[in-house]
Tab-separated table of N, CA and C in Angstrom:
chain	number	residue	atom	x	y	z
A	1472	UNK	N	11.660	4.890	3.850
A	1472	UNK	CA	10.528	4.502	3.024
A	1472	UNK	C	11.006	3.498	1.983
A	1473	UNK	N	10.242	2.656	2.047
A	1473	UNK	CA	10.207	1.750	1.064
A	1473	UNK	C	9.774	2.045	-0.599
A	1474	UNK	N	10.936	2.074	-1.918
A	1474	UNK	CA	10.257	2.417	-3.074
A	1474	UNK	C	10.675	0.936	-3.925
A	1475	UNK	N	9.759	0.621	-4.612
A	1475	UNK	CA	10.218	-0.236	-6.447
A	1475	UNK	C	10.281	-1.352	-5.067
A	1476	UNK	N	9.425	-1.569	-5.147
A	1476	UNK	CA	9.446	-3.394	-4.350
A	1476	UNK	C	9.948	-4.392	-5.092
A	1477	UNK	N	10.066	-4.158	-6.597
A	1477	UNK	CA	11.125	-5.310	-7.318
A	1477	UNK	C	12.327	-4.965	-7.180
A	1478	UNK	N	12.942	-4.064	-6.235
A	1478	UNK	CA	14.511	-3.514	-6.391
A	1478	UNK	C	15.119	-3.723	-5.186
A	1479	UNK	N	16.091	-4.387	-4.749
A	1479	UNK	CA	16.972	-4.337	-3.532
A	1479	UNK	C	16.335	-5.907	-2.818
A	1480	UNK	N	16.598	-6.059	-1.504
A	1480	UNK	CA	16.811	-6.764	-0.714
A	1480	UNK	C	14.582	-7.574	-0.499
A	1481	UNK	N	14.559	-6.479	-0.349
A	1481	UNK	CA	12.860	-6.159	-0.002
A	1481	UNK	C	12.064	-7.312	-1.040
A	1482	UNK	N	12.709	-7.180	-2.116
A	1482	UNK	CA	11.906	-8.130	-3.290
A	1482	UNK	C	12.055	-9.741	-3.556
A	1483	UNK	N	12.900	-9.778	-2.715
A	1483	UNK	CA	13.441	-11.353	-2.418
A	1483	UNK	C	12.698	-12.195	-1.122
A	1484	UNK	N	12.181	-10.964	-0.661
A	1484	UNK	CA	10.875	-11.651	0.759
A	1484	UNK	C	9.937	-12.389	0.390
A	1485	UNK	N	9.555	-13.866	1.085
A	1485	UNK	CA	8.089	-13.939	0.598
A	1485	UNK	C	7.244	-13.639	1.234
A	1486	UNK	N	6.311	-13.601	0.227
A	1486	UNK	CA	4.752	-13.278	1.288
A	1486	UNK	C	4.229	-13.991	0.533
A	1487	UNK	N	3.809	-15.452	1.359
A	1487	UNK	CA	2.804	-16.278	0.685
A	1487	UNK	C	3.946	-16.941	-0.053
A	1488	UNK	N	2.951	-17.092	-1.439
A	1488	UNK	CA	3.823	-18.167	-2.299
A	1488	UNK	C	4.685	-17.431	-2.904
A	1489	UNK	N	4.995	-16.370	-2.785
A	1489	UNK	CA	5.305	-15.463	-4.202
A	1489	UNK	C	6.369	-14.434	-3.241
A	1490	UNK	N	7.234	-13.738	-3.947
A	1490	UNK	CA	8.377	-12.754	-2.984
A	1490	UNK	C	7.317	-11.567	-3.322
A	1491	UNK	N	8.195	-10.473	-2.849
A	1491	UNK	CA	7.320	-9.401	-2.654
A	1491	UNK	C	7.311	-8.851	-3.734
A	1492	UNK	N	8.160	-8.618	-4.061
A	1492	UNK	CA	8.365	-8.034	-6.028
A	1492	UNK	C	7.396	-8.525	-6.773
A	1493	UNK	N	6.444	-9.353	-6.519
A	1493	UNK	CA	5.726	-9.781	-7.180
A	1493	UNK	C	3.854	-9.126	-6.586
A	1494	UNK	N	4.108	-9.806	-4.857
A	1494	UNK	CA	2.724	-9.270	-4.415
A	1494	UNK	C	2.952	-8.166	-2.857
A	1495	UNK	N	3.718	-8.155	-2.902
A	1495	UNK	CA	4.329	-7.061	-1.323
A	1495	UNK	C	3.246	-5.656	-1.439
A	1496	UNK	N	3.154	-5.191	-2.214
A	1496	UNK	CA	2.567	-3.895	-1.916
A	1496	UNK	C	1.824	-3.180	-1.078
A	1497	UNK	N	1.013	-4.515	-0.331
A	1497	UNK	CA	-0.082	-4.059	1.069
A	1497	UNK	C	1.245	-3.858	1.868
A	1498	UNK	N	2.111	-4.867	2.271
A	1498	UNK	CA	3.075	-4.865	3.201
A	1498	UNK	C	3.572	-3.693	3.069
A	1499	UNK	N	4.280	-3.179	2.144
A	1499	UNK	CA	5.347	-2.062	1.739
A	1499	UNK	C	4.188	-0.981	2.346
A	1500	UNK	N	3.014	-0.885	1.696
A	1500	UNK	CA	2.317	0.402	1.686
A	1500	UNK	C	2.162	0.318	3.692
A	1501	UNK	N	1.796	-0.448	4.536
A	1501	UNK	CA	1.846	-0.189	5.576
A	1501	UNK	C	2.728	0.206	6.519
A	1502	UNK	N	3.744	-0.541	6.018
A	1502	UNK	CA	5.242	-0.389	6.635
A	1502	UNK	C	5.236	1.094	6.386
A	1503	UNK	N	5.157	1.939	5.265
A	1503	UNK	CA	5.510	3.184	4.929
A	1503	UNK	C	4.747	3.960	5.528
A	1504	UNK	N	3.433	3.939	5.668
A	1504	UNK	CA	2.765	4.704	6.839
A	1504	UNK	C	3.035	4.399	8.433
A	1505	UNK	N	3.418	3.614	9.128
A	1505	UNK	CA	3.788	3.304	9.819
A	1505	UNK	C	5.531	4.538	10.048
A	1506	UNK	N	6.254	4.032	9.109
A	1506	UNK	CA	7.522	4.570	9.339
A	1506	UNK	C	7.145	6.761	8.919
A	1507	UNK	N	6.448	6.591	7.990
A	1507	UNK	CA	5.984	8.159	7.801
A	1507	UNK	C	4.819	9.029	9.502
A	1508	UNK	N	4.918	8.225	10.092
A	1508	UNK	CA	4.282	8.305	11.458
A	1508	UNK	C	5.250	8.056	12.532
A	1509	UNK	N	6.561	7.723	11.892
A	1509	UNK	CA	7.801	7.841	12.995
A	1509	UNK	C	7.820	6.109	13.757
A	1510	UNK	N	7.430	5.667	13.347
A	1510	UNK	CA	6.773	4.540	14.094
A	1510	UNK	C	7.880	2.938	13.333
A	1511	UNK	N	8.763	3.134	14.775
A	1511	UNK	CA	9.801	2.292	13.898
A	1511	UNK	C	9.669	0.832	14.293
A	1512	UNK	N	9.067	0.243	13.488
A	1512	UNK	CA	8.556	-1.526	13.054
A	1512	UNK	C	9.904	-1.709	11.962
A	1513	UNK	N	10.414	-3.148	11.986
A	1513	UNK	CA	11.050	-3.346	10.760
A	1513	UNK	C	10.803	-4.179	9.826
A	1514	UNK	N	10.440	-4.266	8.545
A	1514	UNK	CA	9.875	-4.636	7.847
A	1514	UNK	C	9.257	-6.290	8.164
A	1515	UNK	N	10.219	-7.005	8.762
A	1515	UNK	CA	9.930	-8.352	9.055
A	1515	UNK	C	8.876	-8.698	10.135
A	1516	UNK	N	8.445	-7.782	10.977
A	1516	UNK	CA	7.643	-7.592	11.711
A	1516	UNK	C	6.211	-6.908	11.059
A	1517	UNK	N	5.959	-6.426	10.047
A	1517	UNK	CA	4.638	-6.113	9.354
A	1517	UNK	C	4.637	-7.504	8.621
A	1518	UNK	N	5.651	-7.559	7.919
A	1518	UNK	CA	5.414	-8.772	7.452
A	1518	UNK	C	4.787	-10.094	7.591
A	1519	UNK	N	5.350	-10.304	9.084
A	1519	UNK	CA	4.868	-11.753	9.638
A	1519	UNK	C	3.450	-11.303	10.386
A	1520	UNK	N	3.031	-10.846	10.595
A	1520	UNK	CA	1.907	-9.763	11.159
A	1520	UNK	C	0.847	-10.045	10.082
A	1521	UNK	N	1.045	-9.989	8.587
A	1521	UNK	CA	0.305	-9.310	7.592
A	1521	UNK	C	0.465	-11.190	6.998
A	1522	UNK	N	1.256	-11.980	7.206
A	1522	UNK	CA	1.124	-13.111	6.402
A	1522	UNK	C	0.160	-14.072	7.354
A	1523	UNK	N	-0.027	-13.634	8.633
A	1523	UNK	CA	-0.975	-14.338	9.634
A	1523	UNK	C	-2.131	-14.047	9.288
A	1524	UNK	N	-2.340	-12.393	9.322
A	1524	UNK	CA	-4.239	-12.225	9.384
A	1524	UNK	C	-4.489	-11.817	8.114
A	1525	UNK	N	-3.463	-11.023	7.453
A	1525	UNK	CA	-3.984	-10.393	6.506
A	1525	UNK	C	-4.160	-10.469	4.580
A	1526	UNK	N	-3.703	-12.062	4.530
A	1526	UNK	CA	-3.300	-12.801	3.665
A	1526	UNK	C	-4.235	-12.893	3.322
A	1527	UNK	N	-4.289	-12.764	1.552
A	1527	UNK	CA	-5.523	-13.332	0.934
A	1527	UNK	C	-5.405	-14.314	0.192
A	1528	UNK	N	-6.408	-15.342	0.607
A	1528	UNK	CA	-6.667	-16.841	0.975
A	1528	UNK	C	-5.266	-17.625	1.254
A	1529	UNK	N	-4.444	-16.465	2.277
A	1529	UNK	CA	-3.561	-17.671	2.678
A	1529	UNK	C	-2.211	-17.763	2.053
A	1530	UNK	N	-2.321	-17.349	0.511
A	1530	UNK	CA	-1.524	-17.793	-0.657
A	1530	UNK	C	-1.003	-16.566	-1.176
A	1531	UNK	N	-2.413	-15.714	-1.758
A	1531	UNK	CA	-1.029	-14.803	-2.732
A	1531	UNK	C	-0.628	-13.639	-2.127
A	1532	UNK	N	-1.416	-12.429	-2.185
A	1532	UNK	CA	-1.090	-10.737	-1.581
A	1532	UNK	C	-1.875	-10.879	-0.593
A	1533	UNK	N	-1.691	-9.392	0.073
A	1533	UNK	CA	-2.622	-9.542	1.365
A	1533	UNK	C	-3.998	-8.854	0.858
A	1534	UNK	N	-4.843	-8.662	1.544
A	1534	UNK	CA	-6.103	-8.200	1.540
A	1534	UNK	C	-6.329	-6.851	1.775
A	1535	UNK	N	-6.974	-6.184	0.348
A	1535	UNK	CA	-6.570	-4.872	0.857
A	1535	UNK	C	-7.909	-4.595	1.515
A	1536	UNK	N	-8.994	-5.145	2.157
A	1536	UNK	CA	-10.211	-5.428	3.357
A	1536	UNK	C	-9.791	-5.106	4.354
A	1537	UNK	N	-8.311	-5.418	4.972
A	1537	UNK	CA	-7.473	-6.073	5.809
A	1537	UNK	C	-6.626	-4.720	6.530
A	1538	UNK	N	-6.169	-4.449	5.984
A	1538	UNK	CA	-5.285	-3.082	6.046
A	1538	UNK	C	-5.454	-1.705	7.339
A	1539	UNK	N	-6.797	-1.927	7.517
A	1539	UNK	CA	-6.890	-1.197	8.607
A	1539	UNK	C	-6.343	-2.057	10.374
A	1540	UNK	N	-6.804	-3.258	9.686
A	1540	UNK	CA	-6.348	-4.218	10.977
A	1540	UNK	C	-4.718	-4.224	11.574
A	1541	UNK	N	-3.964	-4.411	10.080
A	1541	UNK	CA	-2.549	-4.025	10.350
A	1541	UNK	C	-2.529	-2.947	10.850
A	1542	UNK	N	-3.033	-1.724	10.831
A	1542	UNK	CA	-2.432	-0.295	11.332
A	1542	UNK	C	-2.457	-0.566	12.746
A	1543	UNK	N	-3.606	-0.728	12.722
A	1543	UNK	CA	-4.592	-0.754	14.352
A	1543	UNK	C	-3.022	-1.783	15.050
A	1544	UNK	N	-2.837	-2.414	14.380
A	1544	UNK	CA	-2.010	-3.466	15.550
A	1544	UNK	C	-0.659	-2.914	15.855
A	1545	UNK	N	-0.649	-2.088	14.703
A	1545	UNK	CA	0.438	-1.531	14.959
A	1545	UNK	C	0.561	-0.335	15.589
A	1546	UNK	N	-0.339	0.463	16.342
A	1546	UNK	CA	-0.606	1.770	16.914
A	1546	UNK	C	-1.402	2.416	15.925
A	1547	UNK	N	-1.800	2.453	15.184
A	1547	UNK	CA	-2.093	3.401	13.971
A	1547	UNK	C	-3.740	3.357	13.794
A	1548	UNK	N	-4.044	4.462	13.778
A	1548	UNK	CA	-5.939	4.728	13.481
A	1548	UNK	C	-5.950	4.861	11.951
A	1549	UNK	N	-7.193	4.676	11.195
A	1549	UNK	CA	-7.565	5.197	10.384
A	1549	UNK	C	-8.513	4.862	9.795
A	1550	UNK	N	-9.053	4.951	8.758
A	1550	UNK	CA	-10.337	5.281	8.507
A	1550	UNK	C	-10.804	4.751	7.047
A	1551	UNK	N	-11.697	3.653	6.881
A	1551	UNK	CA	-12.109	4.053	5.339
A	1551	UNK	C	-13.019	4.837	4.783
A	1552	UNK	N	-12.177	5.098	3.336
A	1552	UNK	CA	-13.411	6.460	3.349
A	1552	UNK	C	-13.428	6.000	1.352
A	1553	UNK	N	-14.331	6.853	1.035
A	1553	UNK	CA	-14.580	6.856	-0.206
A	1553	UNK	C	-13.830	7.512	-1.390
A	1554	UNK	N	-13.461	8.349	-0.330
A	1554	UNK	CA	-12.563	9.696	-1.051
A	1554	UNK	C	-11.064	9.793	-0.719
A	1555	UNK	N	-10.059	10.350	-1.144
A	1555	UNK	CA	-9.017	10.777	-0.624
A	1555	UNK	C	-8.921	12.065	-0.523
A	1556	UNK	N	-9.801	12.960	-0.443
A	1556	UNK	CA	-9.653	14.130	-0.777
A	1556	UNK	C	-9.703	15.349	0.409
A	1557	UNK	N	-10.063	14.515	1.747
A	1557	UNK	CA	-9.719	15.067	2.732
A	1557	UNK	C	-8.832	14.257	3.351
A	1558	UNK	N	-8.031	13.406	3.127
A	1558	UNK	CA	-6.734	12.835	3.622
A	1558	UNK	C	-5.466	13.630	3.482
A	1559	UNK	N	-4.584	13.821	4.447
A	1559	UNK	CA	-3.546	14.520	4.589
A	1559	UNK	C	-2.460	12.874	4.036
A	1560	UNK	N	-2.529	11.944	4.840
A	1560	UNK	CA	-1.754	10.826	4.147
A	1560	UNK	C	-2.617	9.417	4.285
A	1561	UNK	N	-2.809	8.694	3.340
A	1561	UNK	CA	-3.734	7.778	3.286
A	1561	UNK	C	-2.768	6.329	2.215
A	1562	UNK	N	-3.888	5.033	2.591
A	1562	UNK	CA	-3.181	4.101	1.483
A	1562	UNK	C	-4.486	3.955	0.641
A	1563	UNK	N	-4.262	3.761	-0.538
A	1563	UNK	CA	-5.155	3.398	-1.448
A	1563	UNK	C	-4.981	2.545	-2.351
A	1564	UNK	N	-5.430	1.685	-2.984
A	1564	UNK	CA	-5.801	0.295	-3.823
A	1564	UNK	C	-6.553	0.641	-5.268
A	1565	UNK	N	-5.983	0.381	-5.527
A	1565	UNK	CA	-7.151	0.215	-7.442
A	1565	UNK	C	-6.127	-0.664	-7.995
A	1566	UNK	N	-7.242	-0.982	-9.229
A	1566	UNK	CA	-6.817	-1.898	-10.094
A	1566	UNK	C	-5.519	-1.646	-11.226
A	1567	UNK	N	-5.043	-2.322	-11.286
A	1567	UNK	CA	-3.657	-1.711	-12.430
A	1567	UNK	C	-4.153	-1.487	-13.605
A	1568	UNK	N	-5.178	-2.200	-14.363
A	1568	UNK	CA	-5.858	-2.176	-15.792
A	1568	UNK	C	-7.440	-2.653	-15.613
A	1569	UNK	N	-7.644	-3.016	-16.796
A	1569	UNK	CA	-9.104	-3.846	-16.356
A	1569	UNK	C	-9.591	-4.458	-15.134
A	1570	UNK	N	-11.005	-3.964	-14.674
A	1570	UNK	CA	-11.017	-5.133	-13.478
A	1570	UNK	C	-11.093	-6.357	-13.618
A	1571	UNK	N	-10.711	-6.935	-12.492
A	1571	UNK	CA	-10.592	-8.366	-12.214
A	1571	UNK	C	-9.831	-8.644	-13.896
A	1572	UNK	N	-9.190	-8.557	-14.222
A	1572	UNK	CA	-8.366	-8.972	-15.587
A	1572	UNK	C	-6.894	-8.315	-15.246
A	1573	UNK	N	-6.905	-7.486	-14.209
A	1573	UNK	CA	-5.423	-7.243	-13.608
A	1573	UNK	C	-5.194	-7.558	-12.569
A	1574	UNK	N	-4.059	-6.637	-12.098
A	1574	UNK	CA	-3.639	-6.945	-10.505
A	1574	UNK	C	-4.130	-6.039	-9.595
A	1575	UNK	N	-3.679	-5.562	-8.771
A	1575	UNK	CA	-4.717	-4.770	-7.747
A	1575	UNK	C	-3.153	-4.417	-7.043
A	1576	UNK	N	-2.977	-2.655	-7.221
A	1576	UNK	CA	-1.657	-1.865	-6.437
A	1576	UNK	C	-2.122	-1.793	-5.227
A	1577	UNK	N	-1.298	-1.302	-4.173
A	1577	UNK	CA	-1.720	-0.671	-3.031
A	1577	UNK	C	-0.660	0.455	-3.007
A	1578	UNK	N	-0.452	1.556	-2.536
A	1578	UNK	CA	0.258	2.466	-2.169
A	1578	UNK	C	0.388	3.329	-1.455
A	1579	UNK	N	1.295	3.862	-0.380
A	1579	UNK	CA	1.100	4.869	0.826
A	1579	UNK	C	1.020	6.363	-0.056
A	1580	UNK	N	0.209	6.984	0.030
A	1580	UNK	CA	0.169	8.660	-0.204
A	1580	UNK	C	0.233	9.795	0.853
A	1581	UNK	N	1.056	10.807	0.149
A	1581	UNK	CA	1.088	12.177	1.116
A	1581	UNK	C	0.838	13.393	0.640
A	1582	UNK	N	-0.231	14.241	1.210
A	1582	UNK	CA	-0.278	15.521	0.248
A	1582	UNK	C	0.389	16.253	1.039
A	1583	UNK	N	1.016	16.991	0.057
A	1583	UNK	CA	1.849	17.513	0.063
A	1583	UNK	C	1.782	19.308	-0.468
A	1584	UNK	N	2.729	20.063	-0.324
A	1584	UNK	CA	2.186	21.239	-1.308
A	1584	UNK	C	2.411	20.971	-2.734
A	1585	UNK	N	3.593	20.618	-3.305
A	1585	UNK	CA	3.264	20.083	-4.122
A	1585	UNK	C	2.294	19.299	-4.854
A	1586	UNK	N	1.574	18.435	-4.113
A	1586	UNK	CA	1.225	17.793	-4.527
A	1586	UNK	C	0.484	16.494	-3.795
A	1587	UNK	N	0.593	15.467	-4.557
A	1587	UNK	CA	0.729	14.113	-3.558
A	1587	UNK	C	1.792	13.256	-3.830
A	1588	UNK	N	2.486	13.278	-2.607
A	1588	UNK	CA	3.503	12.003	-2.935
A	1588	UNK	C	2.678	10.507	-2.832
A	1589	UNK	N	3.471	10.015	-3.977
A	1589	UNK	CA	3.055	8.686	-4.015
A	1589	UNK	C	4.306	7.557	-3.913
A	1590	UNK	N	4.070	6.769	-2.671
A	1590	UNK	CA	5.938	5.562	-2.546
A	1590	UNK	C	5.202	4.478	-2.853
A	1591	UNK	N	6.046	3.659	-3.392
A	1591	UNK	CA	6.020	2.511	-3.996
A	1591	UNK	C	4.782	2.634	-5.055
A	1592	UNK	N	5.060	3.753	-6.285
A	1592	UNK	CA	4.292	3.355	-7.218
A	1592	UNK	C	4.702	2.623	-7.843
A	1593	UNK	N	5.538	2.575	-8.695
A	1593	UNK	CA	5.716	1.580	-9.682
A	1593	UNK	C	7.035	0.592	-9.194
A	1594	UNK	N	6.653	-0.804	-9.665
A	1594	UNK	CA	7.488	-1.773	-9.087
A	1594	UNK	C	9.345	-1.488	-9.058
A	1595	UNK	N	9.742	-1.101	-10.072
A	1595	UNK	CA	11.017	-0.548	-10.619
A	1595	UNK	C	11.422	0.268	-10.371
A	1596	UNK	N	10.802	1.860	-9.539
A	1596	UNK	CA	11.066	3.259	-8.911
A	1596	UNK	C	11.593	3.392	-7.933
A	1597	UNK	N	12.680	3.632	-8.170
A	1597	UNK	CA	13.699	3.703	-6.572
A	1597	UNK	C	12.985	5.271	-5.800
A	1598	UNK	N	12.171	5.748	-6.056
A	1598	UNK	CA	12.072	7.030	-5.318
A	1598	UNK	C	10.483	7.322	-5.623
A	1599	UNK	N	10.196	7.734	-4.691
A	1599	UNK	CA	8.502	7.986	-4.433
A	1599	UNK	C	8.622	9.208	-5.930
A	1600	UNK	N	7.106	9.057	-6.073
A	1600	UNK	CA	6.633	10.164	-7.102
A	1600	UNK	C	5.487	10.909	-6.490
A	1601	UNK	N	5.750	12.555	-7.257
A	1601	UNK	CA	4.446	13.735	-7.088
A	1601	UNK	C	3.732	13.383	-8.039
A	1602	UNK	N	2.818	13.688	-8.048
A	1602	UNK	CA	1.521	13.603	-9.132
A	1602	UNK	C	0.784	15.314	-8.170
A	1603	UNK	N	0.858	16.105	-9.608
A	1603	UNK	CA	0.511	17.748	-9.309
A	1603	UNK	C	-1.047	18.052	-8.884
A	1604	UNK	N	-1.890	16.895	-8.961
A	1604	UNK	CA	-3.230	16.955	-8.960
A	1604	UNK	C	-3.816	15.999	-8.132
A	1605	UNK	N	-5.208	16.074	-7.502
A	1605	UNK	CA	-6.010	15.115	-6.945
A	1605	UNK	C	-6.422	14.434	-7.705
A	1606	UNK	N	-6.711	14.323	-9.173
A	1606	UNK	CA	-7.034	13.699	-10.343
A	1606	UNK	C	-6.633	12.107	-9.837
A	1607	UNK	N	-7.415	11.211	-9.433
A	1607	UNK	CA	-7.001	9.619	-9.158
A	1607	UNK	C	-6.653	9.534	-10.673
A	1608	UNK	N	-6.912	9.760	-11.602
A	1608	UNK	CA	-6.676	9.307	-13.282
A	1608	UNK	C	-5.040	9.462	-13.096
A	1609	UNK	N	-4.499	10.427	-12.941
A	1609	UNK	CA	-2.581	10.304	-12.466
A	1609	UNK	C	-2.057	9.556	-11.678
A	1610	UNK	N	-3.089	8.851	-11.016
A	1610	UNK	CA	-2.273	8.123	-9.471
A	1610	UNK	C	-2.366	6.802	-10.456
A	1611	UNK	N	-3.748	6.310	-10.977
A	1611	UNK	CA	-3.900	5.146	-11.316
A	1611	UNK	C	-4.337	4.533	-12.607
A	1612	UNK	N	-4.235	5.673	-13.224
A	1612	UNK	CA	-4.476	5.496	-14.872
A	1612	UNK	C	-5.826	5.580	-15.509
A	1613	UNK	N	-7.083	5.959	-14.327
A	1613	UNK	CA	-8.289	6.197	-14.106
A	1613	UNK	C	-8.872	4.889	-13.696
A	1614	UNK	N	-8.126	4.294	-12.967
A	1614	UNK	CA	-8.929	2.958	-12.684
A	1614	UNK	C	-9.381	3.960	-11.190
A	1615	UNK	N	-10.858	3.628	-10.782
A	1615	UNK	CA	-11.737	4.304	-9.851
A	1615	UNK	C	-11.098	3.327	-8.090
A	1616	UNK	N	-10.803	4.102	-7.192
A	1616	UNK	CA	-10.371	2.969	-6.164
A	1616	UNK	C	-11.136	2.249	-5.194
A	1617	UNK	N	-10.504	1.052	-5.097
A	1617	UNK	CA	-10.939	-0.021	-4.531
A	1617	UNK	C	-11.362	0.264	-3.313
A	1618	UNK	N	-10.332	0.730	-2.142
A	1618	UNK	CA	-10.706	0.919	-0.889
A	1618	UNK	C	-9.713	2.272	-0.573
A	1619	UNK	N	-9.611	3.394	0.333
A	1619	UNK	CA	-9.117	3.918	0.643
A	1619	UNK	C	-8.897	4.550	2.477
A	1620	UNK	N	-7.511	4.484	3.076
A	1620	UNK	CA	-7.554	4.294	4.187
A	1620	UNK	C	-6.995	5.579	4.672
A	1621	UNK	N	-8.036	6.162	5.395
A	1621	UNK	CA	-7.332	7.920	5.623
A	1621	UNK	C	-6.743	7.244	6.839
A	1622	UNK	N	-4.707	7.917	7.281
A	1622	UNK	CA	-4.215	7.647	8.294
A	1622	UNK	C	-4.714	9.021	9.170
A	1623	UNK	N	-4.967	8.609	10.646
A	1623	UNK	CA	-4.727	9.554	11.716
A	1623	UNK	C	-3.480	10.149	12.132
């Protein structure tokens, strides 16, 4: 699994105009469901995959609209839904702060007994994080989410 997309080798990729440390997170978050499904792609292969169709406008991050298309190509079903709350492992999107006045995360999730694991939350985190609750306000600071993709 991929964690802290500004850390290691991973953050020096581009996607688009920009390396990934900057806009990778659709990439990372698919790659990680993908590999959490046993499903061994290597990163350069979602990548070039995700800078063809799934690029938004071409230039900066990918589209998190988009995201189900990557799975699908890659073997993978799933579903958008409104909720995460019947997802066993899903990716989800919200805004980092204000809308449209921030950036827009993406991240692979797993519930867990604990909890939900969350990989690649924060850019700098070498290691996925629990968050003890379904509360989206812990995952994302209460920003409400954008799109959410239950995996099969």
């Amino acid at each position: 699994m991929i964690n802290g997309q500004g850390l290691g080798e991973v953050s020096k990729l581009k996607y688009g105009l920009f390396p990934m440390s900057f806009n990778g997170c659709e990439v990372i978050a698919v790659y990680n469901a993908l590999k959490y499904l046993g499903k061994s792609f290597d990163i350069y292969e979602v990548l070039r995959f995700m800078k063809r169709y799934c690029m938004f406008f071409g230039l900066f991050g990918g589209n998190i609209y988009c995201l189900d298309k990557a799975l699908k190509h890659f073997g993978t079903e799933s579903e958008k839904s409104k909720s995460f709350s019947a997802c066993k492992a899903f990716i989800i999107s919200s805004w980092t702060g204000k809308r449209f006045l921030s950036t827009v995360h993406t991240v692979f999730c797993v519930r867990t007994t604990n909890g939900i694991r969350v990989y690649n939350r924060y850019n700098n985190c070498p290691h996925s994080v629990i968050y003890k609750t379904d509360d989206i306000k812990n995952i994302f600071g209460g920003n409400k989410p954008l799109v959410v993709y239950c995996i099969k």
